[in-house]
PDB file of C-alpha atoms and ligand atoms in Angstrom:
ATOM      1  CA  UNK A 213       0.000   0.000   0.000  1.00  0.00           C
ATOM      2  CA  UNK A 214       1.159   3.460  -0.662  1.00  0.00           C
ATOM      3  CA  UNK A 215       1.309   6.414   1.858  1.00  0.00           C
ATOM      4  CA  UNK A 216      -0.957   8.980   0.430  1.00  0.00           C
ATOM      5  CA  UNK A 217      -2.293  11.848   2.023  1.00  0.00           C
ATOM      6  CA  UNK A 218      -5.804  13.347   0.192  1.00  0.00           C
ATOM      7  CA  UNK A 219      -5.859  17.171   0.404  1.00  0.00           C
ATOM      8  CA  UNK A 220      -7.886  20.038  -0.998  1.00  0.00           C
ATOM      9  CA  UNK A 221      -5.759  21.320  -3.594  1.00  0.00           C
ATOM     10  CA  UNK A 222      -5.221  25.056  -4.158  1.00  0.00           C
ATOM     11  CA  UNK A 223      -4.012  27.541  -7.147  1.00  0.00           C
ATOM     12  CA  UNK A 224      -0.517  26.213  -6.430  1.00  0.00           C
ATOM     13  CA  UNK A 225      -1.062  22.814  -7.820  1.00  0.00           C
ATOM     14  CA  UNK A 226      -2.942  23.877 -10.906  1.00  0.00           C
ATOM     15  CA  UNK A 227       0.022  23.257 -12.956  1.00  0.00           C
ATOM     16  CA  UNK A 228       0.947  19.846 -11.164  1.00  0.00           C
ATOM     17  CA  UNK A 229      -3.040  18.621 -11.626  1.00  0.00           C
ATOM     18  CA  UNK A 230      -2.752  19.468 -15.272  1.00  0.00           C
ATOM     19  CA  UNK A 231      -0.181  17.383 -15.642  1.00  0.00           C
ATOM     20  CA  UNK A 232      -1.278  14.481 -14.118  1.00  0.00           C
ATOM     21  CA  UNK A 233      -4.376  15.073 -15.971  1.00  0.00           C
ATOM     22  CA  UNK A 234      -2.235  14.691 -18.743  1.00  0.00           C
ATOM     23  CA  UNK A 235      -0.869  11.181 -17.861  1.00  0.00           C
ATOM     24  CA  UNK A 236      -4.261   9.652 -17.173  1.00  0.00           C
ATOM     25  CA  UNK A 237      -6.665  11.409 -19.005  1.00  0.00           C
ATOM     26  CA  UNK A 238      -6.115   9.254 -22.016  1.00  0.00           C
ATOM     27  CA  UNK A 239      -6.191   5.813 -19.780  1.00  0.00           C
ATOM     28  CA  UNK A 240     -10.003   6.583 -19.515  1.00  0.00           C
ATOM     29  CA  UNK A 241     -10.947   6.472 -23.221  1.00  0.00           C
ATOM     30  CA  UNK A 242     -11.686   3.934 -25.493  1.00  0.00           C
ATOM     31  CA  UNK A 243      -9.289   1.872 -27.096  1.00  0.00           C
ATOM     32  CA  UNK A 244      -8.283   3.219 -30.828  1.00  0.00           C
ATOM     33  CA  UNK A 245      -9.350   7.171 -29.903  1.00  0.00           C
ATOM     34  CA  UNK A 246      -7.686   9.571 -31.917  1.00  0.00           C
ATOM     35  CA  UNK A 247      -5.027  10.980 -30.475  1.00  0.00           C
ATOM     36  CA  UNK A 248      -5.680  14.161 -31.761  1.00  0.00           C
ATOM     37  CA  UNK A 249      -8.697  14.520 -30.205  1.00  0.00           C
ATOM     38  CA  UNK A 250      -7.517  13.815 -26.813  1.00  0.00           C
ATOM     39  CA  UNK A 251      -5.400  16.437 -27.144  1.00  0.00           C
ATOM     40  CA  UNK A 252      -7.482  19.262 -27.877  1.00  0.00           C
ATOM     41  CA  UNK A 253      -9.626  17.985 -24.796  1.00  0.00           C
ATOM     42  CA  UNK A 254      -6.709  18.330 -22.517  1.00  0.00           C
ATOM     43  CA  UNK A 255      -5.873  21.914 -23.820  1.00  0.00           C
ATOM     44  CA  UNK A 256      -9.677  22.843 -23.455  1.00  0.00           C
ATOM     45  CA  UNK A 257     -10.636  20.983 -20.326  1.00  0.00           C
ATOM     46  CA  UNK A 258      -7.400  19.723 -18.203  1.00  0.00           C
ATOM     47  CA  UNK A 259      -4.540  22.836 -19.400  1.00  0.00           C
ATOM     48  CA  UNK A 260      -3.086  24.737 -15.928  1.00  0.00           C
ATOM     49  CA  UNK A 261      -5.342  27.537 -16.834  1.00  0.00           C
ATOM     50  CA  UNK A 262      -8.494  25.325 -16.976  1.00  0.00           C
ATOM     51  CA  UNK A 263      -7.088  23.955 -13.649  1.00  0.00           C
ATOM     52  CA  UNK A 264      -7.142  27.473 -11.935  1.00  0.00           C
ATOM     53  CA  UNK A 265     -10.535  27.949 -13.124  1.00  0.00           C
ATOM     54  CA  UNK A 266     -12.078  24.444 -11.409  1.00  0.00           C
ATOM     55  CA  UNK A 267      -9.757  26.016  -8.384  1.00  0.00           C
ATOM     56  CA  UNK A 268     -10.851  29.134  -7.905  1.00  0.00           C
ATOM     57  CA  UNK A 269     -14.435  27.632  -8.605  1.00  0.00           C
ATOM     58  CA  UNK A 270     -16.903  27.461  -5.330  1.00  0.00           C
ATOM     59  CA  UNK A 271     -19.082  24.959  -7.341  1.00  0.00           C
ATOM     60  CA  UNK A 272     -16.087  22.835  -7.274  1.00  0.00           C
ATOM     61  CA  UNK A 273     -13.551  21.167  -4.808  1.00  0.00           C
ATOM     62  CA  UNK A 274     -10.707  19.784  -6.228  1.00  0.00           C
ATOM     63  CA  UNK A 275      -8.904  16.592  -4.348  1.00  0.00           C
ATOM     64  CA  UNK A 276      -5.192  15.778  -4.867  1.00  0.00           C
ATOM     65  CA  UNK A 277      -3.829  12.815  -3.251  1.00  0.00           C
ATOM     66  CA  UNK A 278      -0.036  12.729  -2.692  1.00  0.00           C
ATOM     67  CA  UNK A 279       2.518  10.223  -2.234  1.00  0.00           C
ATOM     68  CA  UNK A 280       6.307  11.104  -1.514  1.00  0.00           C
ATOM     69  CA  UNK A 281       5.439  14.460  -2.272  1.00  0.00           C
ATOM     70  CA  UNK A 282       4.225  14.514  -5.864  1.00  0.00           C
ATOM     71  CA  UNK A 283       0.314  14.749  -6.937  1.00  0.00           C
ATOM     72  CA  UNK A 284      -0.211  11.037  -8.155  1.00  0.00           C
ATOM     73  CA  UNK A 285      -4.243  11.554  -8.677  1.00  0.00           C
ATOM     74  CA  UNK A 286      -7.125  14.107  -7.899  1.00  0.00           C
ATOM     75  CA  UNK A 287     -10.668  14.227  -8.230  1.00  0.00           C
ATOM     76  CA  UNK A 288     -13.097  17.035  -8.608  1.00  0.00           C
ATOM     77  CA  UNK A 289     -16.378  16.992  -7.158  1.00  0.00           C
ATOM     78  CA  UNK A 290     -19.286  19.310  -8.626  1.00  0.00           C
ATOM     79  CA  UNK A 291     -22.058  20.506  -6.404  1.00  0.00           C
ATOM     80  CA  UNK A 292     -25.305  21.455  -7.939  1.00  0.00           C
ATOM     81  CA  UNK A 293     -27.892  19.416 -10.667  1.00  0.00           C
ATOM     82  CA  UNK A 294     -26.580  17.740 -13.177  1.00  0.00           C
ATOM     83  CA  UNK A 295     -26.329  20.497 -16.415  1.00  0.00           C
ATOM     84  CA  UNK A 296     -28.410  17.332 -18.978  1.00  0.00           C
ATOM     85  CA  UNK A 297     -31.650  17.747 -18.021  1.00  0.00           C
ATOM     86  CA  UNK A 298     -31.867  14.318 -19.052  1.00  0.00           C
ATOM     87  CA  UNK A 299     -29.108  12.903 -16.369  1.00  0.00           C
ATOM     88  CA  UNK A 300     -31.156  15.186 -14.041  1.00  0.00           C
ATOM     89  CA  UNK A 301     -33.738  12.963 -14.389  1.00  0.00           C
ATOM     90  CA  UNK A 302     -32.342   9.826 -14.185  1.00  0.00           C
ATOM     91  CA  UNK A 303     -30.232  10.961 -11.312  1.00  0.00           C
ATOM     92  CA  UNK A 304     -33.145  12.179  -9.162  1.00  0.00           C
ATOM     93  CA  UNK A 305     -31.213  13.605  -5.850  1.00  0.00           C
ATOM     94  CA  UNK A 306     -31.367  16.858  -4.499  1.00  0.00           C
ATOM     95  CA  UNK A 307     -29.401  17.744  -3.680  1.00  0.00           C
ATOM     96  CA  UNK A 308     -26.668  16.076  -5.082  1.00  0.00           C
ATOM     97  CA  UNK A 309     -22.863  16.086  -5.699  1.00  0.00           C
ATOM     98  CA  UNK A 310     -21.080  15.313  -9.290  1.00  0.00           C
ATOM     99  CA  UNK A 311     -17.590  13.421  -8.997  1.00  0.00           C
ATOM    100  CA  UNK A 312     -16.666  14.747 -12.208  1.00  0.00           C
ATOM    101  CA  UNK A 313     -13.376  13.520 -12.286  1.00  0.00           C
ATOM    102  CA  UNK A 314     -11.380  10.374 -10.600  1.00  0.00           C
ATOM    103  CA  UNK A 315      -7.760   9.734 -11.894  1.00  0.00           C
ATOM    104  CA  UNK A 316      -4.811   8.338 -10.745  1.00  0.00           C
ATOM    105  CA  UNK A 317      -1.338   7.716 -12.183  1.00  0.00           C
ATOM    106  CA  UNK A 318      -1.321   4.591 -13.633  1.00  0.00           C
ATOM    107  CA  UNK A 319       2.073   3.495 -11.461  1.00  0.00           C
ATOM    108  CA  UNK A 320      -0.431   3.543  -8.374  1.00  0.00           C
ATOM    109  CA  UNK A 321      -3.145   2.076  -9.650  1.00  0.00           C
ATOM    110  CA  UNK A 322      -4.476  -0.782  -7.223  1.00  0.00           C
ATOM    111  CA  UNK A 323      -2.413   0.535  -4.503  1.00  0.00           C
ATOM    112  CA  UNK A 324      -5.236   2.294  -2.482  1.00  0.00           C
ATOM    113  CA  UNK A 325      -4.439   5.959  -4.070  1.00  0.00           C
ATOM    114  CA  UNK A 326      -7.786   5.726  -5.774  1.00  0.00           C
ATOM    115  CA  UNK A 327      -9.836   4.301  -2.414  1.00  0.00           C
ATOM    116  CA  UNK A 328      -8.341   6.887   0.108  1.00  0.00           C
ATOM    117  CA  UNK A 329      -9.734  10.136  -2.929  1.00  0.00           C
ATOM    118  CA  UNK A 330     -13.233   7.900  -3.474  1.00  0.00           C
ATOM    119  CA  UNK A 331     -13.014   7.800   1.162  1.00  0.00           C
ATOM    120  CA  UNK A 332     -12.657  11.819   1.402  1.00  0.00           C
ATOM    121  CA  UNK A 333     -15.197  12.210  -1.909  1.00  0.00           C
ATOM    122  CA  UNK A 334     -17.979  10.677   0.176  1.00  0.00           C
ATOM    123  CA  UNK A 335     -17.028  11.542   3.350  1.00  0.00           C
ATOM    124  CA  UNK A 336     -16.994  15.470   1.703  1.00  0.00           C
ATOM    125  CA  UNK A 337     -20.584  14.248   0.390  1.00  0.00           C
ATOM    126  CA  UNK A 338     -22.008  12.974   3.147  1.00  0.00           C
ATOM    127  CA  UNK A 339     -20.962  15.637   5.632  1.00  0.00           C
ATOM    128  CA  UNK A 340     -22.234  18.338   3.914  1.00  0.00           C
ATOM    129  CA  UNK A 341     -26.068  16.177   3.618  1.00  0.00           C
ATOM    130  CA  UNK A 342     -25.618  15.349  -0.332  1.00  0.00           C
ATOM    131  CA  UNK A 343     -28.630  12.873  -0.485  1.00  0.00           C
ATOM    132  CA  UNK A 344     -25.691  10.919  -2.991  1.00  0.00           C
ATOM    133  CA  UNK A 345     -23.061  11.487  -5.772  1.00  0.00           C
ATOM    134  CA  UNK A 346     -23.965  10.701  -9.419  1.00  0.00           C
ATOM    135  CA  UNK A 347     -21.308  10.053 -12.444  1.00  0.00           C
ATOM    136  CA  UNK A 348     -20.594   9.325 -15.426  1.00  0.00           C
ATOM    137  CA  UNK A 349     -18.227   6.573 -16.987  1.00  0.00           C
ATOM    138  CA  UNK A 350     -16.894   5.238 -20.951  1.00  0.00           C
ATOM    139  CA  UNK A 351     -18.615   2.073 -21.113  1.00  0.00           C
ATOM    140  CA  UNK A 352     -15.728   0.692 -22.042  1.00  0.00           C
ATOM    141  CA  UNK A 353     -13.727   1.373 -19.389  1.00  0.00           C
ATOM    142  CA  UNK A 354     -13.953  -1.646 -17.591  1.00  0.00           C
ATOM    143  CA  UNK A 355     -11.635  -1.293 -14.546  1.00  0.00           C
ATOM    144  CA  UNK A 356     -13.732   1.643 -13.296  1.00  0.00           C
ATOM    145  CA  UNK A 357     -16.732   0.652 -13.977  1.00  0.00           C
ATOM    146  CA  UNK A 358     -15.959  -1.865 -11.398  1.00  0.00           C
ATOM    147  CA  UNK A 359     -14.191   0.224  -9.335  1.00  0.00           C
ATOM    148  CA  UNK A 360     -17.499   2.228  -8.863  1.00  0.00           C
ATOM    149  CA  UNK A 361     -19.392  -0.821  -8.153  1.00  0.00           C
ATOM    150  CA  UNK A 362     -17.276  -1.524  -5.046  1.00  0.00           C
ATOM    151  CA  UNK A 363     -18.452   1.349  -3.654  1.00  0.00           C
ATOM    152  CA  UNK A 364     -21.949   0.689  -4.225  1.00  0.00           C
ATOM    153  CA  UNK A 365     -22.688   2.874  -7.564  1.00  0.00           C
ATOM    154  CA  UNK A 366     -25.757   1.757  -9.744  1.00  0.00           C
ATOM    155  CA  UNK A 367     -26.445   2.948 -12.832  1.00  0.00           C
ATOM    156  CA  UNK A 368     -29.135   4.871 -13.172  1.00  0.00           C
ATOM    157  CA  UNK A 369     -28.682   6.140 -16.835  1.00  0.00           C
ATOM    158  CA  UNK A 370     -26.605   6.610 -20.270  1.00  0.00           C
ATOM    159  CA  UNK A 371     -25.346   9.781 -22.019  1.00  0.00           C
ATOM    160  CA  UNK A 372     -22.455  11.061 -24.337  1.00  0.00           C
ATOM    161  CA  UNK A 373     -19.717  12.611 -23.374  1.00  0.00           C
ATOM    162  CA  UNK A 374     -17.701  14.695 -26.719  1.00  0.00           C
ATOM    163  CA  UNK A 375     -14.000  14.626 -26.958  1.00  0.00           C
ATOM    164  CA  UNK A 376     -12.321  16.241 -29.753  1.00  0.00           C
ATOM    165  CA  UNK A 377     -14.601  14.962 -33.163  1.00  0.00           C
ATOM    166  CA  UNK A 378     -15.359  11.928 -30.962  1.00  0.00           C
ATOM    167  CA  UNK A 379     -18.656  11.199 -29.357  1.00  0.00           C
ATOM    168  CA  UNK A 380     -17.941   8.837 -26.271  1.00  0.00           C
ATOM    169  CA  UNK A 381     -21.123   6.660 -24.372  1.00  0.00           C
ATOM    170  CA  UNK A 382     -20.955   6.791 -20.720  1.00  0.00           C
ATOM    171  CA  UNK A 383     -23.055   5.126 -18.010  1.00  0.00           C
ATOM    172  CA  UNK A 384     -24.266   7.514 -15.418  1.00  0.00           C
ATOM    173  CA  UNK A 385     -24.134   5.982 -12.151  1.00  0.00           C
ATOM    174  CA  UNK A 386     -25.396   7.006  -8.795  1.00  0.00           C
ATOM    175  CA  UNK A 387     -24.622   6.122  -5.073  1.00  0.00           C
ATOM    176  CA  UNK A 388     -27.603   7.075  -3.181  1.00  0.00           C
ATOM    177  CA  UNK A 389     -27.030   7.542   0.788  1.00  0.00           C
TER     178      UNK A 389
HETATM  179  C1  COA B 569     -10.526   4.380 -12.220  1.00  0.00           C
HETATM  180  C2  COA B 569      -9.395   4.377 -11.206  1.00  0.00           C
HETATM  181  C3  COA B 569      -9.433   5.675 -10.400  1.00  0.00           C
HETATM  182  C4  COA B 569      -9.628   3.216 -10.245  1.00  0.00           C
HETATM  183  O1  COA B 569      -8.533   3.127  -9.388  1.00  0.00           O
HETATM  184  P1  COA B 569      -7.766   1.714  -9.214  1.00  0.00           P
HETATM  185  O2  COA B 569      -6.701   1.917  -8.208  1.00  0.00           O
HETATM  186  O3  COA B 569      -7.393   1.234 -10.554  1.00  0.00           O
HETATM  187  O4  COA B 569      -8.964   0.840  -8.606  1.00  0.00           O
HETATM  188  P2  COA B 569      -8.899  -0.566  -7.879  1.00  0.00           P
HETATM  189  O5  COA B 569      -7.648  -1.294  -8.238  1.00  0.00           O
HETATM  190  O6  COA B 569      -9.237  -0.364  -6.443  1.00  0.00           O
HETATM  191  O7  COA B 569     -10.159  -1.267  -8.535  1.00  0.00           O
HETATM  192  C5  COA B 569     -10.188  -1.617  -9.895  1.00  0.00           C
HETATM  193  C6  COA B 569     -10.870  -2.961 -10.041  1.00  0.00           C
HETATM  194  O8  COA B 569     -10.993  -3.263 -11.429  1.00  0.00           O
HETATM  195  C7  COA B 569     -10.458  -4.538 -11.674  1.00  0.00           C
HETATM  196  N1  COA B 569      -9.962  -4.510 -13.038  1.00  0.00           N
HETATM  197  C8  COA B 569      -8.739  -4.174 -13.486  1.00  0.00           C
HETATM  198  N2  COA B 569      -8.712  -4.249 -14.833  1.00  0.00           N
HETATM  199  C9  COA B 569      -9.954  -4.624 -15.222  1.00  0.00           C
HETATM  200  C10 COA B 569     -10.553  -4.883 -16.479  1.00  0.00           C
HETATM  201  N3  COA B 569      -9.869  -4.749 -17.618  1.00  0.00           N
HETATM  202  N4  COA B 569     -11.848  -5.260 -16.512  1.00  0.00           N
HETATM  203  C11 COA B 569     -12.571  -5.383 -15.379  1.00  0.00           C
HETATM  204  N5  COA B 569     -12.046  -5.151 -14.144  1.00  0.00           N
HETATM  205  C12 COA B 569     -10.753  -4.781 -14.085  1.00  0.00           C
HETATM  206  C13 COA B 569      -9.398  -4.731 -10.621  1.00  0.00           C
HETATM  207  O9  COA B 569      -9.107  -6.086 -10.408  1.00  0.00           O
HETATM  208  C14 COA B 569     -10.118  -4.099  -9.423  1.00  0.00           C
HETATM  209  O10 COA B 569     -11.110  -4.941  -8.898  1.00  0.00           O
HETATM  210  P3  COA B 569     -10.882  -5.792  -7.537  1.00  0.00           P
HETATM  211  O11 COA B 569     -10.477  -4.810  -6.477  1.00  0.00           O
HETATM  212  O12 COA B 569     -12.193  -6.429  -7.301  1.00  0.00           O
HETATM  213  O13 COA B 569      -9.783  -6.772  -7.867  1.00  0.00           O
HETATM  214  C15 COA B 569      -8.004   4.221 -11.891  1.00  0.00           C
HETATM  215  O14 COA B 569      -7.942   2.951 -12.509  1.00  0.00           O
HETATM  216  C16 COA B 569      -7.731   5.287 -12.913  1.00  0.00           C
HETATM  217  O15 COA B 569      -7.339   6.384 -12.570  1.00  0.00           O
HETATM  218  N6  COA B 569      -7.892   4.945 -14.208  1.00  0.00           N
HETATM  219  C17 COA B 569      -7.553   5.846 -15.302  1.00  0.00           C
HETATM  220  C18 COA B 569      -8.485   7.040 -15.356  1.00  0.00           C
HETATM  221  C19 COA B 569      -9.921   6.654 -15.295  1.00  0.00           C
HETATM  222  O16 COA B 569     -10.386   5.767 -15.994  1.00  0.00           O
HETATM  223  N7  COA B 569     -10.676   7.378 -14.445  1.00  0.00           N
HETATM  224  C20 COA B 569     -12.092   7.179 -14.284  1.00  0.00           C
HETATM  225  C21 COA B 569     -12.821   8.075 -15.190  1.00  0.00           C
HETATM  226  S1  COA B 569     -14.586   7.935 -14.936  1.00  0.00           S
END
């Protein structure tokens, strides 16, 4: 097991976060994507600057966990109702709390990084009276999938998700408390 601490992350790390967004982003889309349009996603969504936006965000907290020092993964969670009015629907909490983002570097994968962000995620959740936390995930990508359904997640729901030219199909799961 690694030694990792989960903190709130601040402006400081924006540039550290991007990074790692970097590194993983890509692990959590289908096999065969085009390359290309990765990277225009992670210089519109995941660049430092994008970073220090989600940061300086109140809708949004951003978790970095950290091992030996260096940011190995982060999530974001996203208070409010889901934008899709669609998701909304299938979601059904008020209120309720998006993770919109789960990623760790793929060296500490299985190693209990990824438990100890999903712990404080919830924990955040359920202290502040979330009634759950909805999101969404590729279909393809198998290893979280199940990863959510250790923790209970059920999907409630489909939608697309657009990266670059590509149209992606996510589940939307939910963990009700
Ligand atoms: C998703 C993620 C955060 C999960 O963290 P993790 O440390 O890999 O999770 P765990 O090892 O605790 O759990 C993964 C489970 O999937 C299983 N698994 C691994 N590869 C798998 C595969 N190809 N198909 C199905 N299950 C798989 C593992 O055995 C494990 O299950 P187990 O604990 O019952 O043995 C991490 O893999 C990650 O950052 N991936 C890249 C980015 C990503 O996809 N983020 C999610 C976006 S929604």
């Amino acid at each position: 097991m690694t030694t990792v601490t989960v903190d709130r992350a601040g402006l400081w790390d924006a540039e550290e976060l991007s990074d790692v967004a970097a590194a993983t982003f890509p692990l959590a889309c289908p096999p065969g994507s085009d390359i290309d349009d990765i990277e225009v996603f992670l210089a519109e969504a995941l660049s430092g600057e994008r970073f220090g936006e989600y940061l300086s965000d109140p809708a949004r907290t951003v978790l970095k966990a950290v091992a030996d020092g260096e940011i190995v993964g982060y999530a974001i969670l996203h208070s409010g109702p889901p934008s899709d009015p669609a998701v909304a629907t299938a979601v059904a909490l008020d209120p309720v709390l998006e993770i919109s983002k789960m990623y760790v570097l793929p060296g500490h994968h299985g190693t209990g990084v990824s438990s100890a962000l999903m712990h404080a995620a919830l924990e955040q959740a359920r202290g502040a009276d979330y009634a759950g936390v909805w999101l969404g995930v590729n279909q393809e990508n198998l290893r979280a999938q199940r990863f959510y359904a250790k923790y209970g997640f059920e999907q409630v729901g489909t939608r697309t998700f657009t990266v670059g030219r590509q149209v992606y199909h996510d589940d939307v799961l939910r963990l009700e408390f």
